[in-house]
Coordinates of C-alpha atoms in Angstrom, one line a residue:
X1 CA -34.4 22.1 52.5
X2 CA -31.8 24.4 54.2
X3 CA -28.7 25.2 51.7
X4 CA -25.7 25.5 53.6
X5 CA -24.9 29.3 53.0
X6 CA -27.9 29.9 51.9
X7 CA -29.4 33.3 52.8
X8 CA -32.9 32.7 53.7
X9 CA -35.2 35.0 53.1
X10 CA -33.7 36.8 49.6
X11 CA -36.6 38.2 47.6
X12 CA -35.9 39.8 43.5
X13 CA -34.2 42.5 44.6
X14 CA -35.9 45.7 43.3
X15 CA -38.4 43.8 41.8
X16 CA -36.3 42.0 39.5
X17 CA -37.1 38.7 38.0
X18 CA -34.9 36.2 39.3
X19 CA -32.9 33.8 37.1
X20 CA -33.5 29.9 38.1
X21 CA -30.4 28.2 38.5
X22 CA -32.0 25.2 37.1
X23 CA -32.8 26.6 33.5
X24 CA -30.4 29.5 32.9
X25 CA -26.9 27.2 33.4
X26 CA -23.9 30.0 33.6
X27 CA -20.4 28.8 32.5
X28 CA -18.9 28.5 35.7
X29 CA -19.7 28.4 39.5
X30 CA -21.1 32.0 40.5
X31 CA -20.6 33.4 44.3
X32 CA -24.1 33.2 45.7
X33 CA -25.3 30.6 43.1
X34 CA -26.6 26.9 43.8
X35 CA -24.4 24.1 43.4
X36 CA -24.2 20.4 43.5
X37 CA -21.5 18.8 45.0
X38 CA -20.9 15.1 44.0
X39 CA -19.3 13.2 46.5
X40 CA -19.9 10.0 45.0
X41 CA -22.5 7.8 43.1
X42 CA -26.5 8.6 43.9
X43 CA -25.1 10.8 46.6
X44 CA -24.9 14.9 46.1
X45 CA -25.3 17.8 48.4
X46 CA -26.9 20.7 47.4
X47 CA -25.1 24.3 48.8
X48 CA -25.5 27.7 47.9
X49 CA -22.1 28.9 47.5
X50 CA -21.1 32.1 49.6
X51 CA -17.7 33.2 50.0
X52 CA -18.2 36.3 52.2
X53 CA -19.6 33.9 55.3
X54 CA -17.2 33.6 58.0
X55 CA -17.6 30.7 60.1
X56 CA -14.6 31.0 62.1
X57 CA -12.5 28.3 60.1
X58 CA -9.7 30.6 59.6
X59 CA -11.1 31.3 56.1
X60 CA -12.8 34.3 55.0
X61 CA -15.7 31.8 52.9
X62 CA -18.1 29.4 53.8
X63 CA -16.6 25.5 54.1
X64 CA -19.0 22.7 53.3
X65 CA -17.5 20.0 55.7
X66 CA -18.1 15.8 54.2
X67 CA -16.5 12.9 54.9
X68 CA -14.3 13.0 52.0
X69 CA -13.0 16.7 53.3
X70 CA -13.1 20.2 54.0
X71 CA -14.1 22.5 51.2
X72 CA -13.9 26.3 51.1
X73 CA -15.9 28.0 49.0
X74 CA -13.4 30.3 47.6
X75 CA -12.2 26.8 45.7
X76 CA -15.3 26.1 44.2
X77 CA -16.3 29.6 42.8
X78 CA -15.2 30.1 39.4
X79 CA -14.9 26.6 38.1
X80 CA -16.0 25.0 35.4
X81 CA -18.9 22.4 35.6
X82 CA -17.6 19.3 35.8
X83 CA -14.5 20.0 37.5
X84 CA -12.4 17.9 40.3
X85 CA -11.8 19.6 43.3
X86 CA -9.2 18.5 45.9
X87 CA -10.1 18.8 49.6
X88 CA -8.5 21.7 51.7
X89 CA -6.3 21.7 55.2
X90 CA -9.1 23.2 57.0
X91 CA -9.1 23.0 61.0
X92 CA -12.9 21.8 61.9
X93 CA -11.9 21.6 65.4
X94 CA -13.0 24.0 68.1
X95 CA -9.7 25.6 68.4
X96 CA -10.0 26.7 64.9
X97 CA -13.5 28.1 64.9
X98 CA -14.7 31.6 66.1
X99 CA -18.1 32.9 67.8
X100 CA -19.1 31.2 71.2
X101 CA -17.1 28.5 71.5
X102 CA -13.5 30.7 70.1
X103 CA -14.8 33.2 73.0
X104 CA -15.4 30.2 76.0
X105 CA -11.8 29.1 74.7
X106 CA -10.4 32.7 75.0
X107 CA -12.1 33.1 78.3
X108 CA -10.3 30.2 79.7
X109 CA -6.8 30.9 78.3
X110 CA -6.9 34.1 80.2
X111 CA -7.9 32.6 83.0
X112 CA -5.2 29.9 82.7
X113 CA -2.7 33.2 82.6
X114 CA -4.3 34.7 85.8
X115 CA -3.7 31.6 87.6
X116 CA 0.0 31.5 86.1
X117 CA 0.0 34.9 87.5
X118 CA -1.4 34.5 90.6
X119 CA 1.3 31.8 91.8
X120 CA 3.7 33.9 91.1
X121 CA 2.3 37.0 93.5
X122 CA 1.6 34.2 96.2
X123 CA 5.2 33.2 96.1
X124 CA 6.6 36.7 96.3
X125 CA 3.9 37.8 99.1
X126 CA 5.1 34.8 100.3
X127 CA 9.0 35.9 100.5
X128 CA 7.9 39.3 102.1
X129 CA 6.2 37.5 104.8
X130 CA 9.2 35.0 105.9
X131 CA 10.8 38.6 106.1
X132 CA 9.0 40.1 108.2
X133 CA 8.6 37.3 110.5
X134 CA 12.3 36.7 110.9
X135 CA 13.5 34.4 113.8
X136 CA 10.3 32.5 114.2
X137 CA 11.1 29.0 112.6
X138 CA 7.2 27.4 113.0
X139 CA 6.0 30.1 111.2
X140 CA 8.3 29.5 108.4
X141 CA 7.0 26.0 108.6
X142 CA 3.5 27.2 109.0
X143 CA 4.3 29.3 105.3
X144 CA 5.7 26.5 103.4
X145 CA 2.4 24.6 104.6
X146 CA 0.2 26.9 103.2
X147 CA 2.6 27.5 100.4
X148 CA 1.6 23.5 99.1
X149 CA -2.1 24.2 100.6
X150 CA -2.3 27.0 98.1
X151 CA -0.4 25.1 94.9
X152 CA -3.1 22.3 95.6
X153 CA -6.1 24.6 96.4
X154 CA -8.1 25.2 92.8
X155 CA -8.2 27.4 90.4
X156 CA -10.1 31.0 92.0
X157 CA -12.4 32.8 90.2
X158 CA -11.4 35.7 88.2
X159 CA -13.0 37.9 90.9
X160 CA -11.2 36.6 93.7
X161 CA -8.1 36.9 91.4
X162 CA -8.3 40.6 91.3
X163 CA -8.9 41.4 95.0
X164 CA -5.5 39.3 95.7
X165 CA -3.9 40.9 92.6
X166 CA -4.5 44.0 95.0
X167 CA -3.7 43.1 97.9
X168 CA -0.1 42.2 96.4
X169 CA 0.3 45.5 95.8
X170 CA -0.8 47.3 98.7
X171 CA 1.6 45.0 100.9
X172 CA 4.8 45.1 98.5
X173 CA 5.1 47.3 95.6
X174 CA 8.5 45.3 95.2
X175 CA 6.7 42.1 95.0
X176 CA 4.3 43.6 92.7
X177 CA 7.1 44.9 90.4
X178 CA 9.1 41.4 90.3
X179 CA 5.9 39.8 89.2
X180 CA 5.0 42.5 86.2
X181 CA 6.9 40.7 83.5
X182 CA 5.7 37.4 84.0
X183 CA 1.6 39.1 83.4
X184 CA 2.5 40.6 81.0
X185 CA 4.0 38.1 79.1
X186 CA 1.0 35.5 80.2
X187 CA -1.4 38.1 79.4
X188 CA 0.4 38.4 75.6
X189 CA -0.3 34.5 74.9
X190 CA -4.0 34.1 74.5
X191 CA -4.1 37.4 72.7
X192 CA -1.6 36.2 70.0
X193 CA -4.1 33.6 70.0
X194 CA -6.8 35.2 69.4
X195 CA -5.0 37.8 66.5
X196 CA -3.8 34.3 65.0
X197 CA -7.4 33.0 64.7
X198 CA -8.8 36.0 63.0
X199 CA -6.1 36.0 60.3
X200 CA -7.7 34.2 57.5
X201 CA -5.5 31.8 55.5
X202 CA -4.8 30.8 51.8
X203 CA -6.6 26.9 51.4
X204 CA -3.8 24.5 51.4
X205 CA -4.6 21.1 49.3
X206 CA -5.1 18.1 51.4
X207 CA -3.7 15.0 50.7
X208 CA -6.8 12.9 49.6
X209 CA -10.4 13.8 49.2
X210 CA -12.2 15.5 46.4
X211 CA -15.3 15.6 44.8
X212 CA -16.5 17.4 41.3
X213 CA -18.7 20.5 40.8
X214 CA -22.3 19.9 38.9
X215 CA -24.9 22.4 37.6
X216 CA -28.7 22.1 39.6
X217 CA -31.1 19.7 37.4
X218 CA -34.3 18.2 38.6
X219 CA -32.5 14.8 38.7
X220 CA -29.7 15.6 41.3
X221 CA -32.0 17.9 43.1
X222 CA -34.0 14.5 44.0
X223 CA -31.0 12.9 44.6
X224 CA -30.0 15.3 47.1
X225 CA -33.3 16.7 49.1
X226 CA -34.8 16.0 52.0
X227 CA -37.2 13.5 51.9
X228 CA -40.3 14.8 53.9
X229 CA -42.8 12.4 52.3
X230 CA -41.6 9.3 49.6
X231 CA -40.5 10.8 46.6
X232 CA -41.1 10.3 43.1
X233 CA -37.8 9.5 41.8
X234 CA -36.6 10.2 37.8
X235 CA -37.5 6.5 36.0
X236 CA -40.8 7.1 37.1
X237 CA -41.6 10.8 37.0
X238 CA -39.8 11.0 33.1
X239 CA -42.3 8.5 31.9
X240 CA -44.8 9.7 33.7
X241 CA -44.3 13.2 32.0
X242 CA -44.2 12.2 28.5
X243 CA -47.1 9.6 28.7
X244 CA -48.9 13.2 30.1
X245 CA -47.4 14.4 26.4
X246 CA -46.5 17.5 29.1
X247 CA -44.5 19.8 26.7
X248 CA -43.3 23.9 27.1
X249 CA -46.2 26.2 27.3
X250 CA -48.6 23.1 28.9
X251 CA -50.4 23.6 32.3
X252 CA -50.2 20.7 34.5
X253 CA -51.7 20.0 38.1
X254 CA -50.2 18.9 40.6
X255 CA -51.9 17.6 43.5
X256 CA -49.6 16.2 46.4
X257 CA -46.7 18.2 46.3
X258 CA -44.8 16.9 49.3
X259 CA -40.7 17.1 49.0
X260 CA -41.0 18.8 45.6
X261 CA -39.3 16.3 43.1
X262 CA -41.8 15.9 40.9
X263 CA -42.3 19.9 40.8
X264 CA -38.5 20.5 39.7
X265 CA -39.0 18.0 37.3
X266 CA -42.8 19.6 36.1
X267 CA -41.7 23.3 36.0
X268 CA -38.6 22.3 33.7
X269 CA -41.0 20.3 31.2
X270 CA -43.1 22.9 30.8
X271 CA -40.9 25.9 31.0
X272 CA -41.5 28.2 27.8
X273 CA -39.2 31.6 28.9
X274 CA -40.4 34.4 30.4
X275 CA -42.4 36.4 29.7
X276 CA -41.4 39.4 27.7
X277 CA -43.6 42.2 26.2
X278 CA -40.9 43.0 22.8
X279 CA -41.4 39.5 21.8
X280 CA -44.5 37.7 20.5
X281 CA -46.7 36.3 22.4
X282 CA -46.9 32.7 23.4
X283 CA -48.3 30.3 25.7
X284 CA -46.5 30.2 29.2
X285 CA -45.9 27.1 30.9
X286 CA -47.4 26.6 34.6
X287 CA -47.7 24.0 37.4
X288 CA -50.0 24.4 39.8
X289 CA -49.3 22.5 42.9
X290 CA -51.4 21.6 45.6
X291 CA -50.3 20.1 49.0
X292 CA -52.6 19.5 52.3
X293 CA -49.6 19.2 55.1
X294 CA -48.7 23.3 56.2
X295 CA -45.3 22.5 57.1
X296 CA -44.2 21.1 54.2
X297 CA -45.9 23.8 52.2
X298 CA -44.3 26.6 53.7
X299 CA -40.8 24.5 53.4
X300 CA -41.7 23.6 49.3
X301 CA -42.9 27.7 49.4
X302 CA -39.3 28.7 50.5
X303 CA -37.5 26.9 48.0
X304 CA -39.4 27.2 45.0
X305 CA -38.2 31.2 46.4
X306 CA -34.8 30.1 46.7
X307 CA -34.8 28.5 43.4
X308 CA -36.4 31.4 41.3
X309 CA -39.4 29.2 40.6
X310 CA -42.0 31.3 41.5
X311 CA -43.0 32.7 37.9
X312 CA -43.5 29.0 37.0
X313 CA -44.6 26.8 39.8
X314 CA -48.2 28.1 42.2
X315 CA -48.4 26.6 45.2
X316 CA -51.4 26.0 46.6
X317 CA -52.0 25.1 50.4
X318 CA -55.4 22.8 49.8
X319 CA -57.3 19.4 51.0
X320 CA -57.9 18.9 46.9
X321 CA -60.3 15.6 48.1
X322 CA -62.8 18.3 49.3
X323 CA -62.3 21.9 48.3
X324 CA -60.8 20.9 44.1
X325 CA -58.6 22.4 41.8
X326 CA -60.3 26.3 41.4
X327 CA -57.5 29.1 42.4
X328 CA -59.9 31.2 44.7
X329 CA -63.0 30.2 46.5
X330 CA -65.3 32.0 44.3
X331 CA -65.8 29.3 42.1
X332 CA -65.8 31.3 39.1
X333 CA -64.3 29.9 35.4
X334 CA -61.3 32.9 35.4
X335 CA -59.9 31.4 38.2
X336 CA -59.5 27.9 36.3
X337 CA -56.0 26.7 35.6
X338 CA -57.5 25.3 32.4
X339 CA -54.8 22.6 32.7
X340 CA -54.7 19.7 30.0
X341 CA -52.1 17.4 32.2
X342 CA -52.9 16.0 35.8
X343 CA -51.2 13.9 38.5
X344 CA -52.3 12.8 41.5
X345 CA -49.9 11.5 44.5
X346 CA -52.6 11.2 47.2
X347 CA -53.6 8.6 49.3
X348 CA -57.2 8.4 48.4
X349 CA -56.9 9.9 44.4
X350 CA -60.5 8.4 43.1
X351 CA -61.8 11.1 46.1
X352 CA -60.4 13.6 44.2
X353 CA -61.8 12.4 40.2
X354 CA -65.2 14.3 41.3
X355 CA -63.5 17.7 40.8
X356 CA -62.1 16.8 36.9
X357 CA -64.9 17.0 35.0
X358 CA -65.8 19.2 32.0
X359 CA -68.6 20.9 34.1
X360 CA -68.6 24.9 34.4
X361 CA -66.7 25.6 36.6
X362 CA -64.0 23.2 35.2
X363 CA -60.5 23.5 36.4
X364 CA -59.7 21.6 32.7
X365 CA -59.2 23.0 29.3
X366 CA -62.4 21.8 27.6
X367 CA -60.7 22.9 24.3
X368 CA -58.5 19.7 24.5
X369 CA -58.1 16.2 25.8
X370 CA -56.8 16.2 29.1
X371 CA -54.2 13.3 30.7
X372 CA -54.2 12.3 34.2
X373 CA -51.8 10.2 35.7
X374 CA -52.0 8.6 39.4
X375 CA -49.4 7.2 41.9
X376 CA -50.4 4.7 44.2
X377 CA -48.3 2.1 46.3
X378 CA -51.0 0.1 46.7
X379 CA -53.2 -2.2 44.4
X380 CA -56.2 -1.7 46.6
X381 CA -55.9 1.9 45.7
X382 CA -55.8 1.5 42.3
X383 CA -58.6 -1.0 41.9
X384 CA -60.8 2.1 44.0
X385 CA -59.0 4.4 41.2
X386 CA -60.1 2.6 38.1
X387 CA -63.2 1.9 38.8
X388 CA -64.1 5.9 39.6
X389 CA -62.4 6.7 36.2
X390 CA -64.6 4.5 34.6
X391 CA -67.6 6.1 36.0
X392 CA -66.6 9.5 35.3
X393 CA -66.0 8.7 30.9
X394 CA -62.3 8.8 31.5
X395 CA -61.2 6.3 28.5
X396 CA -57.8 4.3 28.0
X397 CA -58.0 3.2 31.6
X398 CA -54.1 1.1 31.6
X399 CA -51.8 0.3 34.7
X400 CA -48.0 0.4 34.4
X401 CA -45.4 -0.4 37.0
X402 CA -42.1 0.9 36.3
X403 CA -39.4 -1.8 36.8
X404 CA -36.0 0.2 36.4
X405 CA -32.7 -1.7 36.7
X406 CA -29.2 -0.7 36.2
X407 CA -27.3 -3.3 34.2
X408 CA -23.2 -2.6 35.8
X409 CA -20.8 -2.9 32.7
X410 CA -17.1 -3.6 33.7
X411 CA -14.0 -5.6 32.7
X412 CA -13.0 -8.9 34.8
X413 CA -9.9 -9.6 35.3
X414 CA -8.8 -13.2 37.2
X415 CA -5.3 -13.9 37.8
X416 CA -2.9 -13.7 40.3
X417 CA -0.5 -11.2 38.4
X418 CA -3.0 -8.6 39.8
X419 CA -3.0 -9.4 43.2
X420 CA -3.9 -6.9 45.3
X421 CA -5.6 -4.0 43.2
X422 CA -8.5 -3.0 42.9
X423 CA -11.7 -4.6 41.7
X424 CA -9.6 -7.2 40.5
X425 CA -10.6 -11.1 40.9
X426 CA -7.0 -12.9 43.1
X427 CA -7.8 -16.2 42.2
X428 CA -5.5 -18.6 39.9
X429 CA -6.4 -17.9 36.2
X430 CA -4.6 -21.5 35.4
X431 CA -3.4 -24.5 36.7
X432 CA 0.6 -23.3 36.2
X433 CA -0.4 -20.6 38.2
X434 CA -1.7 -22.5 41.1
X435 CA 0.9 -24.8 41.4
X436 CA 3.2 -21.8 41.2
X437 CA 1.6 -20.4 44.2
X438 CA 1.3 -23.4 46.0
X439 CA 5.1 -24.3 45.7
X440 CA 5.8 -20.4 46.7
X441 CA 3.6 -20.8 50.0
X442 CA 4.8 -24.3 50.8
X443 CA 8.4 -22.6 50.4
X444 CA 7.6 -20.1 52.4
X445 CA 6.4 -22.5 55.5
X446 CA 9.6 -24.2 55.5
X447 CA 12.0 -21.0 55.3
X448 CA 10.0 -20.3 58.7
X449 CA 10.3 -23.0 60.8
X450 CA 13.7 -23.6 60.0
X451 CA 14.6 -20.0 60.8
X452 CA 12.0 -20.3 64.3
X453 CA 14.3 -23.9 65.2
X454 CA 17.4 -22.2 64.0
X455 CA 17.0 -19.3 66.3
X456 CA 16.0 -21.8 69.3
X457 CA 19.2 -23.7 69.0
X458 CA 17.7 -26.7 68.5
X459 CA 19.6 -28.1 65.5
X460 CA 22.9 -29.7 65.5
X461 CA 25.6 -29.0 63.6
X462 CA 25.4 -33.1 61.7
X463 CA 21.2 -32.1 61.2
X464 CA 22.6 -28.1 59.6
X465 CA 24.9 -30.0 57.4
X466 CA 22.5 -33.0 56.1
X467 CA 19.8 -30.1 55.3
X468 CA 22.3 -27.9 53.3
X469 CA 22.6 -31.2 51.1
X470 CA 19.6 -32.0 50.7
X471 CA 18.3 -28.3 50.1
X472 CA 21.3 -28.3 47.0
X473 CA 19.7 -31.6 45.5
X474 CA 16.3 -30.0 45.6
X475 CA 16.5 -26.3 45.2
X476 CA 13.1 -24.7 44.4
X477 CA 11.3 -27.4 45.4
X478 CA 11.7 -28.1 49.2
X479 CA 9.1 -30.2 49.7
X480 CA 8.4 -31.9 53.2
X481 CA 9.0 -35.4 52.2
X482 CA 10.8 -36.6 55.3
X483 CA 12.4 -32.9 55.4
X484 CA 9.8 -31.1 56.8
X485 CA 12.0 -29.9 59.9
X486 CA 14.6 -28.4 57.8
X487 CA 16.9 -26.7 59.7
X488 CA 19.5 -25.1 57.2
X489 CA 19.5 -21.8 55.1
X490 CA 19.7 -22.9 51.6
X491 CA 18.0 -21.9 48.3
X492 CA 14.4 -22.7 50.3
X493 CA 15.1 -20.3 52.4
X494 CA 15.9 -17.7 50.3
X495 CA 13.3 -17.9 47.5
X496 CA 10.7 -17.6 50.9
X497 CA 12.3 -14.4 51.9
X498 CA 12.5 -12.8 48.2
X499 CA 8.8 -14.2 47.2
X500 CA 6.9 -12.9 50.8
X501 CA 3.5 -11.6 50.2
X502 CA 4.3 -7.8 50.7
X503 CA 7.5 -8.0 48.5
X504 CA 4.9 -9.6 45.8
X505 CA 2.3 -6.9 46.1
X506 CA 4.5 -4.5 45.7
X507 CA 6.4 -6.1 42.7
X508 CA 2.5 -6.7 41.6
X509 CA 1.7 -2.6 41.8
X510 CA 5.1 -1.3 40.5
X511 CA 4.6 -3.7 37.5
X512 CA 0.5 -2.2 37.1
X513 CA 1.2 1.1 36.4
X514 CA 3.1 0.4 33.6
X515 CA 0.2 -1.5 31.9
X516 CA -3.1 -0.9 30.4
X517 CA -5.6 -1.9 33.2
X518 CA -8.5 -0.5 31.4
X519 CA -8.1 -2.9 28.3
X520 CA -7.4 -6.2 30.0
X521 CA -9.6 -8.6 31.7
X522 CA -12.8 -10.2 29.6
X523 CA -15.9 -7.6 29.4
X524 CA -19.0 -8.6 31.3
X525 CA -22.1 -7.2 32.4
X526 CA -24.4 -7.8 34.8
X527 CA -27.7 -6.4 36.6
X528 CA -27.5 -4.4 39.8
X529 CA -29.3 -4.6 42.8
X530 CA -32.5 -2.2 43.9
X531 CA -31.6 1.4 42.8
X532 CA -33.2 4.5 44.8
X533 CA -37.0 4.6 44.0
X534 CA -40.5 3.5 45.4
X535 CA -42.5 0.7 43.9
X536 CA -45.8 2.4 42.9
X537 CA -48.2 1.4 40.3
X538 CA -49.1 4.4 37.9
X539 CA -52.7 4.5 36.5
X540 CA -53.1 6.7 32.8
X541 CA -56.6 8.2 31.6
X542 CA -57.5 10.3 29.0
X543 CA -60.4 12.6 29.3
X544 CA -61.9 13.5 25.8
X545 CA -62.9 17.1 25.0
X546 CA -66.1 18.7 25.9
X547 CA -68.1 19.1 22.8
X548 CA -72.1 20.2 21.7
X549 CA -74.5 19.6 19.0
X550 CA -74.2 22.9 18.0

């Protein structure tokens, strides 16, 4: 996957060991390091952050461009982890970027001056002309003519611009001096244009949009990648790893690498340090992985590199179903990975069981029992799966399928005295509060039509008179019992003005903020719908040590 401001390509400069961002965890966002950008729940973008990139946004930094905002780099480097950032003012239009297009754009704003410029000459060549030919009215009348032929006429090429520009001068050096300071100050436009663009400018805080700053993990990383092939998401591939019993310092194979979450998620597991000669020796962690498809090899290759997981993760490019496990083709025992943790994401995995045996040359640890793990969608494939374990003395054979749910805790509130916000139930919480609402809309219907007839001049002065009555006898209530066409402006009226739905929301939110949301309502929980991950059924083995009679 292709970081935004990533430089492709970086190697360990000068042969230095490079630092993974996703086990050494600095204190704040570093200028070339990787980055996770939240932008809301299950969704996060991975970029590299870089704030020496110019891409002709009027900043001197990269900007990573969502739909929540524009973000310049040079606002996320230096922050904590964890932190809120506010969106910038950043102009992702074409008249704020540089390169090709800034270029096209300044092309044609000089252009637009030459043709500024080139009315102008035409009407003073123009002038000359009518001088010259004095007395002859048709051809003044043949000029003006040609004078509206040419305003019409389209714009001329910038060639054909410059062979007129002299041909201006050679007939009227007057002409030619009348017109110099309107170039000139036509030409100065698109070049304060262009010295306006180049200037680079402080961010300025949007009003709305942000998102917060996380550290790499294997968990985001395979909530944010690219999915090349189905991915093993984390409630399977964290059970998965410790039914494996995959700790630091164990070797593990990995055979079906594809979009490389399950790797990230290996090479932390069994992560040990580095190596390093002053301290004592210990057993190194190591996955080797193994993938079939080129392309997604060489794309897996490059970000293992980007991701300084070389020293940990070997990738292999390999049909595994024919040519095994062994690191070289010379089938010789040093060039076993000696591994005592397997998992198998292929298609066909019981075509594969044939190279997993303690026979020389093993790619196993003989010296201790060795787990295996498959991943199969299918239950045809895992009926052809357990029945080769079987036959090859792998014992405690079980299937699992992982159900993962996410059960959503929140407060509920009902009631109408929370109209309007968010997440909130606007239903009646009791009857007094229906009726309320129902006398308040009824109300409301009235104060209408007898403002709508009112206006009309429909009612009589007896009819304004009689309702103004009976409105006093029944204030609040107003009901349409014989009534209904009300025609007057009493207390009806003007309880349906003061209680209209927008005057009531905003009573609602003024009256919100002065409360404790977050503690009222009645607390209930539910289960969510499907969460991000595949359906597979996961197959466990274990494969004893090799031992002799000796």
């Amino acid at each position: 996957m292709a970081l935004p401001g990533a430089q492709g390509g970086e190697g360990l400069a000068g042969g230095s060991k490079k630092r993974s961002p996703f086990f050494h965890i600095t204190p704040t966002a570093e200028d070339g390091g990787l980055a996770m950008l939240h932008l809301k729940r299950d969704h996060l973008l991975p970029v590299r952050l870089n704030s020496t990139a110019d891409e002709g946004y009027g900043t001197e930094c990269a900007v990573t461009n969502t739909r929540f905002g524009s973000f310049p780099h040079d606002t996320l480097i230096g922050l904590e982890w964890g932190s809120q950032v506010r969106a910038s003012k950043v102009d992702t239009g074409s008249r704020g970027r540089k390169g090709k297009k800034g270029k096209a754009l300044d092309v044609e704003g000089c252009a637009e001056a030459g043709a500024e410029e080139e009315t102008v000459r035409e009407e003073v060549s123009e002038q000359v002309s009518k001088k010259r030919g004095a007395g002859e009215a048709g051809l003044e009348e043949d000029g003006g003519l040609a004078k509206k032929a040419r305003r019409s006429a389209p714009l001329q090429q910038p060639d054909a611009i410059a062979n007129k520009k002299e041909e201006a001068d050679e007939a009227d050096e007057t002409g030619t001096n009348a017109t110099q300071g309107v170039s000139k100050k036509a030409k100065s436009q698109p070049s304060a244009n262009m010295n306006g663009e180049g200037s680079a400018k402080a961010p300025v805080e949007a009003g709305s949009g942000f998102l917060h700053i996380l550290p790499p993990t294997p968990e985001d990383w395979t909530l944010s990648l690219d999915h090349r092939t189905q991915v093993v998401y984390t409630p399977d591939y964290s059970y998965i790893l410790q039914r494996l019993r995959v700790k630091p310092g164990s070797t593990l194979i990995e055979a079906g690498a594809g979009s490389g979450s399950f790797t990230h998620a290996a090479a932390r597991a069994v992560f040990s340090g580095h190596p390093d000669p002053a301290r004592k020796k210990r057993r190194m962690g190591k996955v080797y992985s193994y993938e079939y498809h080129e392309p997604r090899v060489q794309t897996l290759r490059n970000e293992i590199h980007e991701h300084g997981l070389e020293e940990i993760v070997q990738l292999t490019h390999r049909d595994v179903c024919n040519d095994g496990f062994l690191l070289s083709p010379e089938n010789t025992s040093a060039t076993s990975p000696r591994a005592n943790a397997i998992f198998l994401d292929l298609p066909a995995p019981w075509l594969a069981l044939k190279h997993l045996t303690h026979a020389s040359p093993s790619p196993l640890n003989s010296e201790s029992p060795v787990h295996i793990c498959t991943f199969s969608p299918c239950i045809e494939q895992v009926t052809a799966t357990v029945s080769q374990l079987r036959k090859s003395g792998w014992t405690e054979v079980e299937m699992v399928e992982v159900q993962h749910r996410r059960i959503d805790v929140r407060r509920e509130q009902v009631g109408l005295r929370n109209e309007g916000l968010r997440g909130v139930n606007a239903s009646a919480a009791t009857v007094e509060e229906a009726v309320g609402r129902l006398r308040e809309v009824e109300c409301g219907m009235h104060s209408f039509h007898s403002q709508v007839q009112h206006k009309a001049g429909i009612n009589g002065a007896e009819d304004q008179k009689k309702q103004q009555q009976v409105n006093g006898e029944d204030g609040a209530q107003a009901n349409g019992n014989g009534n209904g066409n009300g025609k007057g402006k009493g207390g009806g009226e003007k309880k349906g003005i003061q209680g209209s739905k927008a005057a009531r929301l905003e009573k609602i939110k003024r009256e919100a903020g002065e409360r404790k949301l977050w503690k009222e309502g009645n607390l209930v929980h539910r289960t969510e719908g499907e969460v991000k991950t595949h359906t597979s059924y996961l197959v466990f083995a274990v494969l004893p040590s090799s031992y002799s009679n000796l």
